[in-house]
Structure formats: C-alpha cells, structure tokens
Amino acid sequence: TSQENLAHLKELNATVRDLIKRLLPHAIVAGDPSKSDPRYIALAIPNVIAEEVLRKVETQGFLIDAGSACGAGALEPSHVLTALGMPTDGNLRITLKPEHSREGVESLVKGIAASA
C-alpha cells in the first residue's frame, strides 16, 4: 500500500541521512526530514566536484544526480539550495524509490563516501 511505501521511504531516508553523518561528517544534508519529501535527499560535500562523484558511483551501478535540485540536466547549483545556505560545490541529489532496500542505500552511501 502507499502507507507502507511511505513508511519504507522514511526509513530509507533516515538510513541514508545517518550514514552520511557517519561516513561524510563534513557533508551538509538539506532540509528537515520531518518536513521533507522522503523520496529526495539533497546534500553538498564541500570541496568536491559532484560530477566526479556521480561518475564514480555510476561505475558501481548507482545513479544519482549532481547540480541542481530542480532539474536533472543542470549541473549548476540550484538557486534553491543557494537560498538555503548550501555550498555551491559538491551538490548531489539522491532519489529513493519503494523498491530500494536498506542494503542498497547503504551500499550507495558507502560508494559516495569512497568517491568523495
């Protein structure tokens, strides 16, 4: 059901946020998880070129977005993230789906940490 999917997405979102804090303590995650859409996580890793991280995790089988939070095609930082006080470099966006597993998102974050 959609309620089960929502609960699963919230769990995955919390898992990703916790792992980012542990593995990438200098990274900044946008938004308050209690007020944010659990499908999306925007983060910035200062002094990192987001496109390089994106390409490295793609070779591991993961697809993430770099740059704008408003469109997958733009590689420039989003005006929205800038307005939130996010750094203008190292911007990544993770989209979670109900079919994703905890193990899968853990592997993703580990891949991002290893590539950053």
Coordinates of C-alpha atoms in Angstrom, one line a residue:
T1 CA 0.0 0.0 0.0
S2 CA 1.0 3.6 -0.3
Q3 CA 1.2 3.9 3.5
E4 CA 3.7 1.0 3.6
N5 CA 5.7 2.6 0.8
L6 CA 5.8 5.9 2.6
A7 CA 6.9 4.3 5.8
H8 CA 9.6 2.4 3.9
L9 CA 10.8 5.6 2.2
K10 CA 11.0 7.4 5.5
E11 CA 13.1 4.5 6.9
L12 CA 15.4 4.6 3.9
N13 CA 15.7 8.3 4.1
A14 CA 16.7 8.1 7.8
T15 CA 19.3 5.4 7.0
V16 CA 20.9 7.5 4.3
R17 CA 21.0 10.6 6.5
D18 CA 22.5 8.7 9.4
L19 CA 25.2 7.1 7.2
I20 CA 26.0 10.4 5.6
K21 CA 26.6 11.9 9.0
R22 CA 28.9 9.0 10.0
L23 CA 30.8 8.5 6.7
L24 CA 30.8 12.0 5.5
P25 CA 30.7 14.2 8.6
H26 CA 31.7 17.3 6.6
A27 CA 28.7 16.9 4.2
I28 CA 25.6 19.0 4.6
V29 CA 22.2 17.5 4.1
A30 CA 19.4 19.9 3.1
G31 CA 16.1 20.1 4.8
D32 CA 14.4 18.8 7.9
P33 CA 13.5 15.1 7.3
S34 CA 10.2 15.5 9.2
K35 CA 9.1 18.2 6.7
S36 CA 10.8 16.9 3.6
D37 CA 9.6 14.5 0.9
P38 CA 11.2 11.2 1.9
R39 CA 11.9 10.3 -1.7
Y40 CA 14.6 13.0 -2.1
I41 CA 17.8 13.8 -0.3
A42 CA 19.9 16.8 -1.4
L43 CA 23.4 17.1 0.0
A44 CA 26.5 19.0 -0.5
I45 CA 30.0 17.8 0.0
P46 CA 32.2 20.9 0.2
N47 CA 35.4 21.0 -1.9
V48 CA 34.2 18.0 -4.0
I49 CA 33.3 18.0 -7.7
A50 CA 29.9 16.5 -7.8
E51 CA 30.1 15.3 -11.4
E52 CA 33.2 13.2 -10.5
V53 CA 31.4 11.5 -7.6
L54 CA 28.4 10.9 -9.9
R55 CA 30.6 9.2 -12.5
K56 CA 32.4 7.1 -9.9
V57 CA 29.2 5.8 -8.3
E58 CA 27.7 5.2 -11.8
T59 CA 30.6 2.7 -12.4
Q60 CA 29.4 0.9 -9.2
G61 CA 25.9 0.7 -10.6
F62 CA 24.2 3.6 -8.8
L63 CA 22.5 6.5 -10.5
I64 CA 22.4 9.9 -8.6
D65 CA 22.1 13.5 -9.8
A66 CA 24.5 16.3 -9.5
G67 CA 24.0 20.0 -9.5
S68 CA 20.5 21.5 -9.5
A69 CA 17.8 20.2 -7.2
C70 CA 15.3 21.5 -9.8
G71 CA 16.3 19.5 -12.8
A72 CA 18.5 16.5 -13.6
G73 CA 20.0 18.2 -16.6
A74 CA 21.5 21.2 -14.9
L75 CA 24.9 20.8 -13.3
E76 CA 25.0 24.2 -11.8
P77 CA 24.0 24.7 -8.1
S78 CA 20.3 25.3 -7.6
H79 CA 19.2 28.8 -6.6
V80 CA 17.0 27.0 -4.0
L81 CA 20.0 25.3 -2.4
T82 CA 21.9 28.5 -2.5
A83 CA 19.0 30.3 -0.8
L84 CA 19.1 27.6 1.9
G85 CA 22.7 28.4 2.6
M86 CA 24.1 25.3 0.9
P87 CA 27.6 25.3 -0.6
T88 CA 27.8 25.8 -4.3
D89 CA 30.0 22.8 -4.9
G90 CA 29.6 19.1 -4.3
N91 CA 25.8 19.2 -4.7
L92 CA 24.3 15.7 -5.1
R93 CA 20.7 14.5 -5.1
I94 CA 19.5 11.0 -4.2
T95 CA 16.1 9.8 -5.3
L96 CA 14.7 6.9 -3.2
K97 CA 12.1 4.5 -4.5
P98 CA 9.9 2.0 -2.7
E99 CA 11.7 -0.9 -4.4
H100 CA 15.1 0.2 -2.9
S101 CA 16.4 -1.8 0.0
R102 CA 18.3 -0.8 3.1
E103 CA 21.3 -2.7 1.9
G104 CA 21.2 -1.0 -1.4
V105 CA 21.1 2.5 0.1
E106 CA 23.9 1.6 2.5
S107 CA 26.0 0.5 -0.5
L108 CA 25.2 3.7 -2.3
V109 CA 26.3 6.0 0.6
K110 CA 29.4 3.9 1.1
G111 CA 30.1 4.3 -2.7
I112 CA 29.6 8.1 -2.4
A113 CA 31.9 8.3 0.6
A114 CA 34.6 6.3 -1.2
S115 CA 34.3 8.5 -4.2
A116 CA 34.2 11.9 -2.4

